[in-house]
PDB file of C-alpha atoms in Angstrom:
ATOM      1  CA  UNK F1298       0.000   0.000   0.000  1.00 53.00           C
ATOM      2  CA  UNK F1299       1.311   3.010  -0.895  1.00 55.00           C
ATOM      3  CA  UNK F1300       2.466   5.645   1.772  1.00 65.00           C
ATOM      4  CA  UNK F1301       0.477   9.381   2.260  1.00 71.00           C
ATOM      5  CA  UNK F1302       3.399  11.625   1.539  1.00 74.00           C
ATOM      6  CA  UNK F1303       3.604   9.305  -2.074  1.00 89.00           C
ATOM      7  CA  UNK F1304      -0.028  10.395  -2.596  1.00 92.00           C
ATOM      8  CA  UNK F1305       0.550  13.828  -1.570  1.00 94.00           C
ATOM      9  CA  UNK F1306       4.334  14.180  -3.660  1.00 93.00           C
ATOM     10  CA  UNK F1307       2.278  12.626  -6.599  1.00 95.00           C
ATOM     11  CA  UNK F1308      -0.893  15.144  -6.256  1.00 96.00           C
ATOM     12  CA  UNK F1309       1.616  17.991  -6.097  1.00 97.00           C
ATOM     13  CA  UNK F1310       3.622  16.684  -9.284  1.00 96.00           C
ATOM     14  CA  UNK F1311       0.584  17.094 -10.983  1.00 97.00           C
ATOM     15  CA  UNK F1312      -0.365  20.271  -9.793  1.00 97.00           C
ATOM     16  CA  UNK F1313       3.139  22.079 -10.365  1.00 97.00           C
ATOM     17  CA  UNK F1314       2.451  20.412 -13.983  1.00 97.00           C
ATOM     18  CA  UNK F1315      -0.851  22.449 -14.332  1.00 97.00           C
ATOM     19  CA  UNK F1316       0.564  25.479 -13.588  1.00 96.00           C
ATOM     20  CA  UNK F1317       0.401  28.255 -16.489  1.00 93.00           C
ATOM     21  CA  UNK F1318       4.206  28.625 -16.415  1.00 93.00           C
ATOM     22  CA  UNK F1319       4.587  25.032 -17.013  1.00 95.00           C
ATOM     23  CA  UNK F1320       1.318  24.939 -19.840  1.00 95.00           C
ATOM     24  CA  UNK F1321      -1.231  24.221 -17.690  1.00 95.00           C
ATOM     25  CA  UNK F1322      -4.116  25.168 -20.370  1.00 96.00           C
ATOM     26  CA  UNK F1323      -6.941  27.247 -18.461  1.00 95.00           C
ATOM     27  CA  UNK F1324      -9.555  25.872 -20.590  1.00 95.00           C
ATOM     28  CA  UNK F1325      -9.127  22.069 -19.916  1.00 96.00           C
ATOM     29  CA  UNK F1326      -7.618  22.005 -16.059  1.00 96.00           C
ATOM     30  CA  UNK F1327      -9.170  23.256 -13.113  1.00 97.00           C
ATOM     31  CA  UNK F1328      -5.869  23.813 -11.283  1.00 97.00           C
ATOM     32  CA  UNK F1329      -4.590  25.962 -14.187  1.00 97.00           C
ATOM     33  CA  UNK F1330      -7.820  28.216 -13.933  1.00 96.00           C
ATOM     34  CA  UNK F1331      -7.278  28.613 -10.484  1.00 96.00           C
ATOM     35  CA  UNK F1332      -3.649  29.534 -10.694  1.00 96.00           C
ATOM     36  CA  UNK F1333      -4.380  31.553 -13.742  1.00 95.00           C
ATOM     37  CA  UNK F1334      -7.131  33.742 -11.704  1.00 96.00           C
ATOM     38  CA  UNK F1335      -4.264  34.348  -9.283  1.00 95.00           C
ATOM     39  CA  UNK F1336      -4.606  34.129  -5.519  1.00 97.00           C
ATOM     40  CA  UNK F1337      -8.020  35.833  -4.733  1.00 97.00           C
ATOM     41  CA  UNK F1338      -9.465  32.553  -6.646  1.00 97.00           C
ATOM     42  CA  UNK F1339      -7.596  29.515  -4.663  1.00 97.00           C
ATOM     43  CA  UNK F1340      -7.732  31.483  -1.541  1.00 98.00           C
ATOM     44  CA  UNK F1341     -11.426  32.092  -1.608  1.00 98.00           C
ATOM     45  CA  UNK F1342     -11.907  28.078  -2.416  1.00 98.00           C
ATOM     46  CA  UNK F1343      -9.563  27.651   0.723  1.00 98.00           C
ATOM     47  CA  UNK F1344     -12.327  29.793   2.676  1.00 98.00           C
ATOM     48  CA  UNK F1345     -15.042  28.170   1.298  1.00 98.00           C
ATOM     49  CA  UNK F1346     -13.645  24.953   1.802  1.00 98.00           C
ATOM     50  CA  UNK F1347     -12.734  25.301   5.589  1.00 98.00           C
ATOM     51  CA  UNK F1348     -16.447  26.742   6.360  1.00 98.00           C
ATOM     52  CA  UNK F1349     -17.565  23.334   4.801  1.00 98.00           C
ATOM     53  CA  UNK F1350     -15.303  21.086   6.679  1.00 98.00           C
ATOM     54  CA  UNK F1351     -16.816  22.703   9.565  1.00 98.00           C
ATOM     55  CA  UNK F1352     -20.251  22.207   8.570  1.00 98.00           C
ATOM     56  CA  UNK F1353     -19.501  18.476   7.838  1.00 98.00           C
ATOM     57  CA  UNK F1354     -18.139  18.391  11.100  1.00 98.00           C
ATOM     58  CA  UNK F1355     -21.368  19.495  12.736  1.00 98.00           C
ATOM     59  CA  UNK F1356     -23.248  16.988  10.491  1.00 98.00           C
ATOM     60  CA  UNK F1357     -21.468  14.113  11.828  1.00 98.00           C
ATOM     61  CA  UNK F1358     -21.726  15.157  15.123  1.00 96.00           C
ATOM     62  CA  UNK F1359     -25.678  15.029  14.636  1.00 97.00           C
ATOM     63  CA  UNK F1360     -25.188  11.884  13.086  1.00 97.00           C
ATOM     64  CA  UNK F1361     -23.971  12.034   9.311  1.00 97.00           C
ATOM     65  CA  UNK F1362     -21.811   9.880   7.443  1.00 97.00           C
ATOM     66  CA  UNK F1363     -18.705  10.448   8.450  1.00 98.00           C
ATOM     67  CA  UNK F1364     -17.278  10.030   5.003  1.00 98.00           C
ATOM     68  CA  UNK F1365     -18.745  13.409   4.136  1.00 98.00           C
ATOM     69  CA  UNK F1366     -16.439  14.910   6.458  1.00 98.00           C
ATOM     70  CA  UNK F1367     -13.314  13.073   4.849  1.00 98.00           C
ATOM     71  CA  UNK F1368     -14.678  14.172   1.016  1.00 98.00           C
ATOM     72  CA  UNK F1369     -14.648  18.157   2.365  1.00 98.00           C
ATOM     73  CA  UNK F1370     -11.025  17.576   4.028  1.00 98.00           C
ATOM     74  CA  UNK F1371     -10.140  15.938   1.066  1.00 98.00           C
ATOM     75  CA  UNK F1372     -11.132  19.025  -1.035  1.00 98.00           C
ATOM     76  CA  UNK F1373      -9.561  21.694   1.833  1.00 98.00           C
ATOM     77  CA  UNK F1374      -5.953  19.750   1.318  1.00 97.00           C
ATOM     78  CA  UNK F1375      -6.609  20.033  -2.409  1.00 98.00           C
ATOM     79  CA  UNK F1376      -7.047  23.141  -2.378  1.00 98.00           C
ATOM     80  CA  UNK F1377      -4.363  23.860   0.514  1.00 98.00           C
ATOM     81  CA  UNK F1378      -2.157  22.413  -2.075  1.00 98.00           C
ATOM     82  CA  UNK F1379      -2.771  24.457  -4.525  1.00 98.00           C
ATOM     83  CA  UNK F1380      -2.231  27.468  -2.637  1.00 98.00           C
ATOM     84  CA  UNK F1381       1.044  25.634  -1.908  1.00 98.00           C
ATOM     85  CA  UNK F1382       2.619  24.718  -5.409  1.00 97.00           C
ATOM     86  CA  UNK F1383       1.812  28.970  -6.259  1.00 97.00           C
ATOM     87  CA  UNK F1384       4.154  30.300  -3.528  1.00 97.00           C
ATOM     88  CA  UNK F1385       6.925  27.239  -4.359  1.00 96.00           C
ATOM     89  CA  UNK F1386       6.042  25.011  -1.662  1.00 97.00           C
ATOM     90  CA  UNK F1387       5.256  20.948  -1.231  1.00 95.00           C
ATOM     91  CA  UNK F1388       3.237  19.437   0.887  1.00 95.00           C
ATOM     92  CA  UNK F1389       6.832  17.737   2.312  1.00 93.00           C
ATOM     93  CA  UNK F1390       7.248  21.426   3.678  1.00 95.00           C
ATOM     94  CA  UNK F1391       3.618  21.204   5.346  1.00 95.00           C
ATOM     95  CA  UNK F1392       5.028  17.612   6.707  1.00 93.00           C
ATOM     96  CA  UNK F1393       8.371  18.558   8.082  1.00 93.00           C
ATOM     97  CA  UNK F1394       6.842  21.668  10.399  1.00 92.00           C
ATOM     98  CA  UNK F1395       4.460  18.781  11.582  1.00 91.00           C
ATOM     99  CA  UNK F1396       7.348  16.622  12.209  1.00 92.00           C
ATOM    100  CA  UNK F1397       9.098  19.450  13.977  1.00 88.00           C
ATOM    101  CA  UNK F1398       6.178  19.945  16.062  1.00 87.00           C
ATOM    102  CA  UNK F1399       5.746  16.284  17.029  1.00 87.00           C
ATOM    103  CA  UNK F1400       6.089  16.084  20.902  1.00 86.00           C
ATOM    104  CA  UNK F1401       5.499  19.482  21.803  1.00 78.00           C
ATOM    105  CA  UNK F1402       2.073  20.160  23.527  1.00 77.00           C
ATOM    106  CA  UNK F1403      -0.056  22.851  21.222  1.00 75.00           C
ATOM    107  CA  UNK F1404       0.110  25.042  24.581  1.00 82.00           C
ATOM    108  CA  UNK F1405       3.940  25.073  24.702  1.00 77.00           C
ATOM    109  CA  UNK F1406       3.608  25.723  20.958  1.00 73.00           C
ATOM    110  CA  UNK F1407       1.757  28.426  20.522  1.00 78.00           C
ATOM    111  CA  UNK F1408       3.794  30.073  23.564  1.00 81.00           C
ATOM    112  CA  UNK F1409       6.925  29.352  21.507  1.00 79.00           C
ATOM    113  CA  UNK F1410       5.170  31.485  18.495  1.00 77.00           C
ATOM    114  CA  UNK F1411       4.242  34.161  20.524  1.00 86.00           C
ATOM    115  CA  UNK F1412       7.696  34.448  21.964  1.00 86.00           C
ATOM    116  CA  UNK F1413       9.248  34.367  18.602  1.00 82.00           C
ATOM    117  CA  UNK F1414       6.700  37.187  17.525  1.00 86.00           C
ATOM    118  CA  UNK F1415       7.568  39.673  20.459  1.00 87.00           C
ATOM    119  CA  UNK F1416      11.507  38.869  19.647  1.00 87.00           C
ATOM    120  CA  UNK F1417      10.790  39.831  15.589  1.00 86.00           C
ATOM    121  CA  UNK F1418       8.864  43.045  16.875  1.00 88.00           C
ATOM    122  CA  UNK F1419      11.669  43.856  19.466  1.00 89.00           C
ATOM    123  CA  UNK F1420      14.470  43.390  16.293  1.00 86.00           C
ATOM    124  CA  UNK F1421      11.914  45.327  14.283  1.00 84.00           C
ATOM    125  CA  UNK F1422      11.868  48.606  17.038  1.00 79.00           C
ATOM    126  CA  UNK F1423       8.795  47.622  17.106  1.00 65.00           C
ATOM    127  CA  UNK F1424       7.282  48.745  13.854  1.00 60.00           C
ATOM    128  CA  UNK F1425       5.462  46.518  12.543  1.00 51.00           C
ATOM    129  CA  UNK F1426       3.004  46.999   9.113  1.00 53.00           C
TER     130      UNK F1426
END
């Protein structure tokens, strides 16, 4: 059976190959209409796509198929990924931070972030945009 991160490398192969810059054609691939819209498009599927996930969610807590909730992750990470591939990332980038977060508790986390914010703002003189 093959591994995730095989299915993810291959989905983003194909992806980066539907880009305009690599002839993705607009008018036969989804992915290269997106791209070609620019960032306003993918982004606003990413929005739409997270408010679903959370609908689904709700669903299956009242007692949906559960699968319904797996088809409207399935499109969020599709869409996640496409959002990748345009600013020259993989999903093997999304992987390693998980990796590097494995073993640290989300609370010790997210104080680690904050820290690392006020530090930024302090090297910044505090000006930020």
């Amino acid at each position: 059976m093959p591994s995730s991160n095989d299915s993810l490398a291959r989905l983003a192969a194909i992806i980066e190959s539907r880009k305009p810059a690599n002839g993705g054609d607009a008018g036969t691939s989804y992915v290269a209409r997106l791209l070609h819209k620019g960032p306003d498009a993918f982004l606003k599927k990413i929005g739409e796509e997270a408010t679903e996930v959370v609908m689904a969610a709700k669903d299956v807590q009242h007692g949906a198929d559960p699968a319904q909730l797996v088809y409207e992750v399935a499109d969020l990470w599709f869409h996640s990924m496409v959002a990748l591939a345009h600013y020259g990332l993989q999903p093997a980038d999304v992987i390693a931070e998980l990796e590097r977060r494995e073993g640290t508790s989300g609370i010790e986390e997210k104080a680690l972030r904050k820290a690392h914010a006020r530090e930024q703002e302090e090297r910044s003189g505090g000006n930020t945009p």
